[in-house]
Tab-separated table of C-alpha atoms in Angstrom:
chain	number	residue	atom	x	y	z
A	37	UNK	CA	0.000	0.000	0.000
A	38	UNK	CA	0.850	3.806	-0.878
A	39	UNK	CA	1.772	5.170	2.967
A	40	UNK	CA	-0.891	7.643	4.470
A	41	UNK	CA	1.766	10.602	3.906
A	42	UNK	CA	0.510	10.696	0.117
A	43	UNK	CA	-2.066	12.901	0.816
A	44	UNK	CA	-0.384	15.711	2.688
A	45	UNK	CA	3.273	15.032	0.432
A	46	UNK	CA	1.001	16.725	-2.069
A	47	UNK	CA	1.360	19.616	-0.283
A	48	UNK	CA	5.160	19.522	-0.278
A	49	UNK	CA	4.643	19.365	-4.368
A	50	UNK	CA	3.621	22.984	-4.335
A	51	UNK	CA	6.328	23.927	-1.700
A	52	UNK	CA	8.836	22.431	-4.158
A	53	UNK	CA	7.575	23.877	-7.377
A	54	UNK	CA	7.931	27.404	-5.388
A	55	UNK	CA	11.512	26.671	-4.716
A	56	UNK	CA	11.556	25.595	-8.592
A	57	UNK	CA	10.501	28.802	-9.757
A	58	UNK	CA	12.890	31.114	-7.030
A	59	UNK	CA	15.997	28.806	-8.455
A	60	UNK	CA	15.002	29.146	-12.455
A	61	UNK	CA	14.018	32.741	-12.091
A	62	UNK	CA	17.399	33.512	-10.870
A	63	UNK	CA	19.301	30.982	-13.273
A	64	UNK	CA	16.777	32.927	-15.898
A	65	UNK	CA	18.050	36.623	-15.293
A	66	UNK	CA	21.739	35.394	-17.019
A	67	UNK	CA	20.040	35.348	-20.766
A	68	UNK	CA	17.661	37.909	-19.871
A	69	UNK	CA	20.482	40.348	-19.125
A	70	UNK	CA	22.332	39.643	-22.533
A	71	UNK	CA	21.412	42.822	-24.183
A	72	UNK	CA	22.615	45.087	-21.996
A	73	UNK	CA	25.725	43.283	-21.165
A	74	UNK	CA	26.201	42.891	-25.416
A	75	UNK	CA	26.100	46.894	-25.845
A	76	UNK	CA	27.852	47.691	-22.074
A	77	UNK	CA	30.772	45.348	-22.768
A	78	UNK	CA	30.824	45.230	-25.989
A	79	UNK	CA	30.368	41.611	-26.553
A	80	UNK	CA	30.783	39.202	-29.135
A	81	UNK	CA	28.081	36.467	-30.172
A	82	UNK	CA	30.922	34.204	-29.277
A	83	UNK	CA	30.966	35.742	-25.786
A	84	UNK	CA	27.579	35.695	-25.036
A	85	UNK	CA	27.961	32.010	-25.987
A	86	UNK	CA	30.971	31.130	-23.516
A	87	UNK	CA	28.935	32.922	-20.462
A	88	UNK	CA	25.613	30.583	-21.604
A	89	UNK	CA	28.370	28.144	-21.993
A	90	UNK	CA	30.559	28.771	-18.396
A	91	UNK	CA	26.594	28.813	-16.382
A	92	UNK	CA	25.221	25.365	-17.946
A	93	UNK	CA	27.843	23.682	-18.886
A	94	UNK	CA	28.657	23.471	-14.814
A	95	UNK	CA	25.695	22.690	-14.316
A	96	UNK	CA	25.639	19.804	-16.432
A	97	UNK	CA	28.727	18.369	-15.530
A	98	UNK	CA	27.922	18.640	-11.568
A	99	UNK	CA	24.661	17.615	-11.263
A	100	UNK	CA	24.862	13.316	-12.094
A	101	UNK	CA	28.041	13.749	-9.696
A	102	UNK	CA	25.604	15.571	-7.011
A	103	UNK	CA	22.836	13.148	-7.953
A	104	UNK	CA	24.672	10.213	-7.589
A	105	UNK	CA	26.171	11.317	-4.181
A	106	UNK	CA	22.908	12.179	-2.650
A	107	UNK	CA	21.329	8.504	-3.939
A	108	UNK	CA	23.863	6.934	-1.655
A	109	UNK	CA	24.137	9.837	1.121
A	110	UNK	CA	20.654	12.627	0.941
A	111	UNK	CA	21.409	15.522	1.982
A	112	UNK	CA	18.296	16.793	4.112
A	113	UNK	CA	20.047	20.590	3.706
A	114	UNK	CA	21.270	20.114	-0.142
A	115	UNK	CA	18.795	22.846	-1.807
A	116	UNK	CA	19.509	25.400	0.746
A	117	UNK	CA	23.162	25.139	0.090
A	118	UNK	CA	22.006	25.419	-4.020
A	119	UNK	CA	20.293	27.985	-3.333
A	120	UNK	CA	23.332	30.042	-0.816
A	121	UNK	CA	25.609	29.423	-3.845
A	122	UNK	CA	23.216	30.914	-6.863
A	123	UNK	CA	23.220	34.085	-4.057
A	124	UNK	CA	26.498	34.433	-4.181
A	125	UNK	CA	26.246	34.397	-7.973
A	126	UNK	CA	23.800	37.370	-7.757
A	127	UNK	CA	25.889	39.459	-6.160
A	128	UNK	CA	28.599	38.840	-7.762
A	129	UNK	CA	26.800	39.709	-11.483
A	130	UNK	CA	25.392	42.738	-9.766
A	131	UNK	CA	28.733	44.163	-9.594
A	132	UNK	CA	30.896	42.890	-12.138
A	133	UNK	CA	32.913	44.769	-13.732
A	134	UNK	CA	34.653	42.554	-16.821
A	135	UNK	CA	34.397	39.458	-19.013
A	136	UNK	CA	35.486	37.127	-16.731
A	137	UNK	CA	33.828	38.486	-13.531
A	138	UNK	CA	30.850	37.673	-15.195
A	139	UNK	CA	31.498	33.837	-16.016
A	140	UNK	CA	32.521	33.920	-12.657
A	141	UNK	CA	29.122	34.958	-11.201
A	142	UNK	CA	27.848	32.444	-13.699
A	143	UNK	CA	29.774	29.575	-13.126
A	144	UNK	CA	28.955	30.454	-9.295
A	145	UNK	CA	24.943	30.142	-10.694
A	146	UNK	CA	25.817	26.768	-12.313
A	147	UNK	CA	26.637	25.445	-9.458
A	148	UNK	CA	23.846	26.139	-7.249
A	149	UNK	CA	21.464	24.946	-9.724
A	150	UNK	CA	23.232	21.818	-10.047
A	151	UNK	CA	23.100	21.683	-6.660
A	152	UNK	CA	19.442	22.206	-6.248
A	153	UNK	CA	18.066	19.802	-9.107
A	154	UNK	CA	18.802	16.563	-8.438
A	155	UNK	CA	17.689	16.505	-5.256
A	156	UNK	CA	14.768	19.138	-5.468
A	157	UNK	CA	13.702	16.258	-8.510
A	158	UNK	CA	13.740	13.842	-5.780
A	159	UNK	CA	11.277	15.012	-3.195
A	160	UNK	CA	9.127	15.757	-5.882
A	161	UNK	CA	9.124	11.733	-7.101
A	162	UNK	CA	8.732	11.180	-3.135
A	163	UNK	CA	6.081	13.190	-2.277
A	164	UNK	CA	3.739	12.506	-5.557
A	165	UNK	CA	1.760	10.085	-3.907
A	166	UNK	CA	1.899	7.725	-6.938
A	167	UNK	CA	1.294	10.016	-9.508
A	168	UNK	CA	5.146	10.635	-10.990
A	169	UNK	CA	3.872	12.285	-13.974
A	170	UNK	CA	1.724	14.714	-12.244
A	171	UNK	CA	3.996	15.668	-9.108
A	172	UNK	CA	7.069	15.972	-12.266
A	173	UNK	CA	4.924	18.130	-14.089
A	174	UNK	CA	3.761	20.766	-10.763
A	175	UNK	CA	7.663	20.487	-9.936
A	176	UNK	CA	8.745	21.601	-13.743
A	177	UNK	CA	5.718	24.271	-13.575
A	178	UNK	CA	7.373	26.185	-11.042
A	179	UNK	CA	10.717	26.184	-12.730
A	180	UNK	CA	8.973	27.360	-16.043
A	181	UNK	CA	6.841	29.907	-14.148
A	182	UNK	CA	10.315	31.365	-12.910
A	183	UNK	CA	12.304	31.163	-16.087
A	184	UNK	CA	9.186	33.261	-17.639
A	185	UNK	CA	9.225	35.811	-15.376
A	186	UNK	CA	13.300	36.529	-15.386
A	187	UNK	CA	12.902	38.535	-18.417
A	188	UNK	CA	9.886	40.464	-17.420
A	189	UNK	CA	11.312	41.081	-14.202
A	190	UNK	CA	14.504	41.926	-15.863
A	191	UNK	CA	12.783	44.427	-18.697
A	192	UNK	CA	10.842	46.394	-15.503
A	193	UNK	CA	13.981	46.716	-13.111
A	194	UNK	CA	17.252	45.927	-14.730
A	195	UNK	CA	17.326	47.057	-18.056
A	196	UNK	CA	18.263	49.423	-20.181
A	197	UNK	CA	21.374	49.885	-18.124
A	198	UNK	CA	21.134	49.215	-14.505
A	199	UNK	CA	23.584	46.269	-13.718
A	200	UNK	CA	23.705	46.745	-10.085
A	201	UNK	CA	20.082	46.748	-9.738
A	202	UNK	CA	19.633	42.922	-9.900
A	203	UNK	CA	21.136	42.598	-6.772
A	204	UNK	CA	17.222	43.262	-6.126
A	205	UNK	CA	16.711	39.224	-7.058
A	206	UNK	CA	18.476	38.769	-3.608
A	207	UNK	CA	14.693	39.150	-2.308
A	208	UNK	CA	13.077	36.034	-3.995
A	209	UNK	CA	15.917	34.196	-2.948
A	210	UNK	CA	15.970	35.080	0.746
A	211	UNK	CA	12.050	34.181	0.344
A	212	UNK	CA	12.984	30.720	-1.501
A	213	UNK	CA	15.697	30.282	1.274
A	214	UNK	CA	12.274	30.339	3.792
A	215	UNK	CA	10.292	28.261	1.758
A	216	UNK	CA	13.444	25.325	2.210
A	217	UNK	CA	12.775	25.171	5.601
A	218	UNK	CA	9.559	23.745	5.664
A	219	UNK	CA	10.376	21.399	2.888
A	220	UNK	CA	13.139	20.515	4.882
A	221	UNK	CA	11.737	19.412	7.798
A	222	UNK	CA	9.156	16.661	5.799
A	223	UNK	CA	12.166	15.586	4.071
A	224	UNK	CA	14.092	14.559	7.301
A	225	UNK	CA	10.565	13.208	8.532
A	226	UNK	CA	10.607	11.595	5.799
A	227	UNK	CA	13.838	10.141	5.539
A	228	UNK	CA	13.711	8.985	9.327
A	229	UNK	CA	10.022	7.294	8.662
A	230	UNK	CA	12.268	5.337	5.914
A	231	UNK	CA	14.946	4.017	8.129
A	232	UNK	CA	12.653	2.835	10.464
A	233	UNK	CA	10.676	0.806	7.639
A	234	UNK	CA	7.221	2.962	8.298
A	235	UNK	CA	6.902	4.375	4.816
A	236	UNK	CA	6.597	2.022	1.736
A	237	UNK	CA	6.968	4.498	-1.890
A	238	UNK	CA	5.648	3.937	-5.052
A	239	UNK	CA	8.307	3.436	-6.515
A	240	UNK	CA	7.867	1.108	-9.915
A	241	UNK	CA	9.929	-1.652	-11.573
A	242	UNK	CA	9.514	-2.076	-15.381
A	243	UNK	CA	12.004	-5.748	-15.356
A	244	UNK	CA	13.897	-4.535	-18.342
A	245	UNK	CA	17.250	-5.567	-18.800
A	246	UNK	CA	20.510	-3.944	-18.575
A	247	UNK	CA	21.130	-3.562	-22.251
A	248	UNK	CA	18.077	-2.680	-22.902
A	249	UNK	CA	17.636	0.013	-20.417
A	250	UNK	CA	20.742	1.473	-21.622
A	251	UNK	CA	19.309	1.565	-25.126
A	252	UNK	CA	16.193	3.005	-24.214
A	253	UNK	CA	18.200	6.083	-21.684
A	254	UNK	CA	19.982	6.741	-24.870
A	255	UNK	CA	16.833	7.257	-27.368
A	256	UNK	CA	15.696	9.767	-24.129
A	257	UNK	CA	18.806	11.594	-24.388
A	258	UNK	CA	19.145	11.873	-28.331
A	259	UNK	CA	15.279	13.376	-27.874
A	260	UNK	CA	16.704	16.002	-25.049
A	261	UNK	CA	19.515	16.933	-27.672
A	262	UNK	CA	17.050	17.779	-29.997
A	263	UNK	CA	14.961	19.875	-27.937
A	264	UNK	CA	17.634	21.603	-25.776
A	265	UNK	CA	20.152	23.001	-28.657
A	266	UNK	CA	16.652	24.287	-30.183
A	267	UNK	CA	15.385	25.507	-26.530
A	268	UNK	CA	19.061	27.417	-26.416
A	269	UNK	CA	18.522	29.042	-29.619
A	270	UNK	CA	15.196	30.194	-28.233
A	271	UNK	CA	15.602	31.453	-24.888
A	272	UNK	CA	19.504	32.548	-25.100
A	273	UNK	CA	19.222	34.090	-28.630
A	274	UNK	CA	15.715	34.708	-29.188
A	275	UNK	CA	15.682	38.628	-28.177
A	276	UNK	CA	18.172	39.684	-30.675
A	277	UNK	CA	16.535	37.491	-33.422
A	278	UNK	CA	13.269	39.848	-32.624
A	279	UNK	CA	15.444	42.439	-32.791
A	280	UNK	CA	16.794	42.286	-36.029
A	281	UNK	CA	14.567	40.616	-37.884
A	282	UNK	CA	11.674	43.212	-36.860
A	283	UNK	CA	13.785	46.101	-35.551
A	284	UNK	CA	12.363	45.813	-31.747
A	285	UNK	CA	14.215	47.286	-28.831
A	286	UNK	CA	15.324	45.379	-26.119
A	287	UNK	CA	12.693	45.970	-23.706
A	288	UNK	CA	9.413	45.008	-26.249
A	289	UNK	CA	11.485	41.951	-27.544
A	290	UNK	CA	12.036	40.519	-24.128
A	291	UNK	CA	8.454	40.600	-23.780
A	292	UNK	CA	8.121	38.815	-26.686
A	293	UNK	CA	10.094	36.332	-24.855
A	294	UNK	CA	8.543	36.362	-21.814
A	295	UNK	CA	5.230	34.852	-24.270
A	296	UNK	CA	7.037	32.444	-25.324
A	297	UNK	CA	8.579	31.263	-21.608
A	298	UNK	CA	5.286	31.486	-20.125
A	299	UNK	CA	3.548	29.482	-22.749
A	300	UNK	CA	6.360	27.141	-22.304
A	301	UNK	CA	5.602	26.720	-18.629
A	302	UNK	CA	1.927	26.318	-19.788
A	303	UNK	CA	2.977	23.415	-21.807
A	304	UNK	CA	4.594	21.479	-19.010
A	305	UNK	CA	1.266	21.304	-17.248
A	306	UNK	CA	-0.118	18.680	-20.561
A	307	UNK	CA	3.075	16.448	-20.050
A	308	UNK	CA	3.197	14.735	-17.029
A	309	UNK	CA	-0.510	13.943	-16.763
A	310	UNK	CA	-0.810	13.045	-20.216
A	311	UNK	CA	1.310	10.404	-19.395
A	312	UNK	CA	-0.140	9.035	-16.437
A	313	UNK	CA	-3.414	9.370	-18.009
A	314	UNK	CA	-2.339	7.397	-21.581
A	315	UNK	CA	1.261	6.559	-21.337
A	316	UNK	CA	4.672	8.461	-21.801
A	317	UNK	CA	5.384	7.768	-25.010
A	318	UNK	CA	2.236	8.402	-26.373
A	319	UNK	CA	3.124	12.605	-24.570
A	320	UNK	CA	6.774	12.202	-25.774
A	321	UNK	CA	5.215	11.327	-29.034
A	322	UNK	CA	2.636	14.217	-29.226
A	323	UNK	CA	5.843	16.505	-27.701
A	324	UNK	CA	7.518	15.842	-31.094
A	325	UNK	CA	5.786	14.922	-33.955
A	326	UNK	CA	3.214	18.021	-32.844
A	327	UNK	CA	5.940	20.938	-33.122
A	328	UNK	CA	7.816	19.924	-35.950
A	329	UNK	CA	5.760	21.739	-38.806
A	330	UNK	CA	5.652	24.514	-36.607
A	331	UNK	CA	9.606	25.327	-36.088
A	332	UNK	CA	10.232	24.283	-39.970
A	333	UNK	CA	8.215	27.397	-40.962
A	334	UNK	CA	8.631	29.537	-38.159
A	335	UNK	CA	11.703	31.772	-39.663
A	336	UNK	CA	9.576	32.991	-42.625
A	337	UNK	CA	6.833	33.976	-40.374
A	338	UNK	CA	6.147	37.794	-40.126
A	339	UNK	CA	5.976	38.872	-36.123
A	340	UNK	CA	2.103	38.130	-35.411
A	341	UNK	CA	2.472	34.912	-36.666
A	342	UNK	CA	5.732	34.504	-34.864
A	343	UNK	CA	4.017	35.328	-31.275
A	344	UNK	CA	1.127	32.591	-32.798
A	345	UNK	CA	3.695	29.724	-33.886
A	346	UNK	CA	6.044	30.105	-30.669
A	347	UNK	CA	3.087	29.988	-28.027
A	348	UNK	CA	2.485	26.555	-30.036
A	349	UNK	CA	5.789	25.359	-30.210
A	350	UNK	CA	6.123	25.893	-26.735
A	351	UNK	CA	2.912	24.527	-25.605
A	352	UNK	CA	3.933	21.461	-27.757
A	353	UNK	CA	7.772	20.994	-26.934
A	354	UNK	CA	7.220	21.536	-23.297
A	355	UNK	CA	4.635	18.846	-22.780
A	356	UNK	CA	7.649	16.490	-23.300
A	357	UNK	CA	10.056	17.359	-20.161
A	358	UNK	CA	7.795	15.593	-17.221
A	359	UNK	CA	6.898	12.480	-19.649
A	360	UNK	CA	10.902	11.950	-19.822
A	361	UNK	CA	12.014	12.455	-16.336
A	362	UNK	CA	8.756	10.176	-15.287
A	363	UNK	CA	9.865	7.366	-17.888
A	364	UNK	CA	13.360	7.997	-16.855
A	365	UNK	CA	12.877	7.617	-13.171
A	366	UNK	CA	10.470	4.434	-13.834
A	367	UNK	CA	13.401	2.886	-15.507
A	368	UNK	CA	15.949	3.232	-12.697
A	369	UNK	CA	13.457	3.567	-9.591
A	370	UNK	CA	16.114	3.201	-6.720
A	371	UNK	CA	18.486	5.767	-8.464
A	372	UNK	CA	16.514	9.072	-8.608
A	373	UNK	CA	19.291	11.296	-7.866
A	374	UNK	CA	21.510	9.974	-10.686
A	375	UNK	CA	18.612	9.772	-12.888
A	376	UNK	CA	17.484	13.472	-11.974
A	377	UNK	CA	21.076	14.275	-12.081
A	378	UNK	CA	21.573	12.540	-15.753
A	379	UNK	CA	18.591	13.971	-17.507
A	380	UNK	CA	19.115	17.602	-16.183
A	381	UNK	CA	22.736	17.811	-16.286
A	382	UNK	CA	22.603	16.716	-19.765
A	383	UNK	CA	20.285	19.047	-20.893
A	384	UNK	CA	22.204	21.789	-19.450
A	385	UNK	CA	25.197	20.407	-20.888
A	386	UNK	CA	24.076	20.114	-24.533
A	387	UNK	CA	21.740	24.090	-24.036
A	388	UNK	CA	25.988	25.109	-23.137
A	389	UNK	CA	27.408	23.769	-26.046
A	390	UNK	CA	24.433	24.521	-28.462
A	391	UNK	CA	24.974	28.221	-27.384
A	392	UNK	CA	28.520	28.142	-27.914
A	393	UNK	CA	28.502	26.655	-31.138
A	394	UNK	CA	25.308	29.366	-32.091
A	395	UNK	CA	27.153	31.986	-31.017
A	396	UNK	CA	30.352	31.219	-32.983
A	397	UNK	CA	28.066	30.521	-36.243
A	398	UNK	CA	25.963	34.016	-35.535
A	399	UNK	CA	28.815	35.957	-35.757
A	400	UNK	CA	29.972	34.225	-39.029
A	401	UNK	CA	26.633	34.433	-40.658
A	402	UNK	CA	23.394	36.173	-39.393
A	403	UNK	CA	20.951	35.502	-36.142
A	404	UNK	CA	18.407	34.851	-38.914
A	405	UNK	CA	20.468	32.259	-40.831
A	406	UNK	CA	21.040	30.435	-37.341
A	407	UNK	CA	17.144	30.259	-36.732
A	408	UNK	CA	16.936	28.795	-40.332
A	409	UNK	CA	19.233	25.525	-39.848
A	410	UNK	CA	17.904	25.400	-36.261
A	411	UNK	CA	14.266	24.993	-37.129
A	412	UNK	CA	15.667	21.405	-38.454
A	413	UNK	CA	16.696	19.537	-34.892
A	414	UNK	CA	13.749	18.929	-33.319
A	415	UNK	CA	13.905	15.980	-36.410
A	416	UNK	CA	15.596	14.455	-34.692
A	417	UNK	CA	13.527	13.398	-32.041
A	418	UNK	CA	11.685	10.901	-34.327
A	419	UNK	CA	13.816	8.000	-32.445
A	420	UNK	CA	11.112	8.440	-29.897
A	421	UNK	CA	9.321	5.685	-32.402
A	422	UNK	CA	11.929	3.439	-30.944
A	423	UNK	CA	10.994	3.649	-27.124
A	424	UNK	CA	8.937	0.756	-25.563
A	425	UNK	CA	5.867	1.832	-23.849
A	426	UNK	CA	5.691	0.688	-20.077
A	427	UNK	CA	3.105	-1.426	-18.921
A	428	UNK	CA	0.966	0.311	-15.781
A	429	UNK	CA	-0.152	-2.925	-15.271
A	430	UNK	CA	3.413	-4.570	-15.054
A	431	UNK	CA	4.577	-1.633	-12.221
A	432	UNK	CA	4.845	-3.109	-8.773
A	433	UNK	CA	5.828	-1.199	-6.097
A	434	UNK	CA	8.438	-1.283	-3.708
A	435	UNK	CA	9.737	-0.997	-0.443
A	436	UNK	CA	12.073	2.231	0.052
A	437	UNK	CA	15.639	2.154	1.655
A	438	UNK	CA	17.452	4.903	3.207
């Protein structure tokens, strides 16, 4: 049986996705703030790449290690200290001063989220009651909901030129920092309830082999390549696309972007229970075959139908992020940290070196030409085809251990 805490963990889901969207909303600011550290420092595309480059590509390459360390050792305390390091980040960023200060602050950033993922991604499996697809989905809302919001928030106090002022995002953190606490305390209730064999989890087994469940965390990934280089070239780049292609300034192209992030956020809320409802796959599916006619004619779109087709490519592409980490975390049930970890640190990883890589070819070509070959990737995730569908009826649960 499902333990009696279910019911109130559901709470918990809510305390978490907060927490989500203070941590993304900060991690959000670093592209929102491109513009005015382009034209203050005179940066190159190339530069703006190695900062989105320096931030996630930390992140990526911390956050299986963190995962993994916190399967075998949680850390009741972990998201606070995520959360102490992205501070330090912010005031850092608020008064830096040169290149390097700034992948400083943002490698500082990095680390906090990668900190704060894995085992944020955890409580949320823990406290969903059963429904993984749901509780994934309310977690990922919150992180959406934040990244959204960064470039509003950043268009009304930062910008056009007031770098010190987002030493003002110190206040959602000190409020996230509160939030913690409580979550805290039902994790260590938690965790004790564990060791002293009270609590049984749903957690599921699907009885797939090694080989195979390599195969199938590889088809996941190859999908998450496909949507996170064309993610980066949306949320890192997508402001000075709008900008050039339909002479905006900076302030009524980032709220072009925050439509786009916030329809995003809306789209997470289809995924998970989608696929508790009628399966992952059948949501991973939906999350690419639905958006790829959408980003193949998106750069030849004139800017009405470019607010249209982004609100649907977002609503579309997002719906895919819960299904994964659900399917993921079904595969490898005892191992949510490293799974959490994998899935997050390698999207992080491959937004870093997408950005690099767009900002090298920008500055050889044209923003717009970069939008034109990336409209192609999300073809790539047609190997979803190739991932088996999991059973509901084949899930057992089973007991926890500390």
């Amino acid at each position: 049986m499902i333990n009696n805490h279910s019911k109130a963990a559901f709470g918990i889901l809510y305390f978490i996705g907060f927490a989500h969207l203070i941590n993304d909303l900060i991690q959000g600011v670093i592209p929102s703030i491109y513009p005015l550290l382009k034209e203050k420092y005179q940066l190159s595309f190339i530069q703006i790449g190695l900062i989105t480059f320096a931030f996630q590509f930390t992140a990526s390459l911390l956050q299986p290690l963190v995962g993994r360390y916190t399967d075998k050792r949680p850390k009741i305390y972990a998201l606070i200290y995520g959360l102490g390091l992205s501070a330090f980040g912010v005031l850092l960023l608020s008064y830096a001063s040169s290149f390097y200060a700034i992948l400083a602050a943002c490698i500082l950033m990095g680390g906090g989220s990668a900190i704060f993922h894995p085992e944020s991604s955890r409580i949320a499996n823990l406290a969903s009651g059963g429904k993984i697809g749901v509780a994934q989905s309310i977690f990922q809302i919150g992180g959406n909901l934040g990244t959204a919001l960064a470039p509003l928030m950043v268009a009304l106090i930062v910008l056009p030129d007031s770098q010190d002022l987002i030493i003002v995002f110190m206040l959602p953190l000190i409020l996230g920092l509160l939030v913690l606490k409580e979550i805290t305390v039902w994790y260590k209730r938690y965790l004790d309830g564990v060791k002293s064999r009270k609590i049984i989890s749903p957690l599921v087994s699907v009885g797939f082999s090694k080989r195979k469940t390599k195969l199938v965390f590889g088809i996941l990934l190859v999908i998450i390549f496909s949507k996170f280089i064309y993610a980066a070239s949306l949320s890192n780049y997508y402001t000075f696309y709008l900008i050039e292609k339909f002479d905006l300034t900076i302030e009524q192209a980032q709220i072009h972007l925050f439509v786009y992030l916030f329809s995003y956020m809306l789209g997470t809320i289809i995924g998970g229970p989608i696929g508790d409802k009628f399966g992952r796959v059948y949501a991973i599916w939906f999350s690419v075959l639905g958006a790829i006619p959408f980003t193949l004619v998106l750069p030849y779109m004139n800017l009405i139908y470019t607010d249209i087709f982004m609100v649907i490519i977002a609503l579309i592409m997002a719906s895919a992020f819960p299904a994964i980490i659900s399917y993921a975390q079904e595969l490898l049930p005892n191992k949510l940290g490293v799974v959490s970890g994998l899935f997050y640190g390698f999207a992080f990883g491959v937004a870093a070196i997408g950005s690099a890589i767009i900002g090298v070819l920008a500055d050889y070509t044209s923003i717009y030409f970069v939008y034109q070959i990336c409209s192609f990737l999300p073809l790539i995730g047609v190997v979803c085809f190739f991932l088996p569908n999991l059973n509901p009826k084949k899930v057992r649960l089973l007991s926890s251990t500390p």
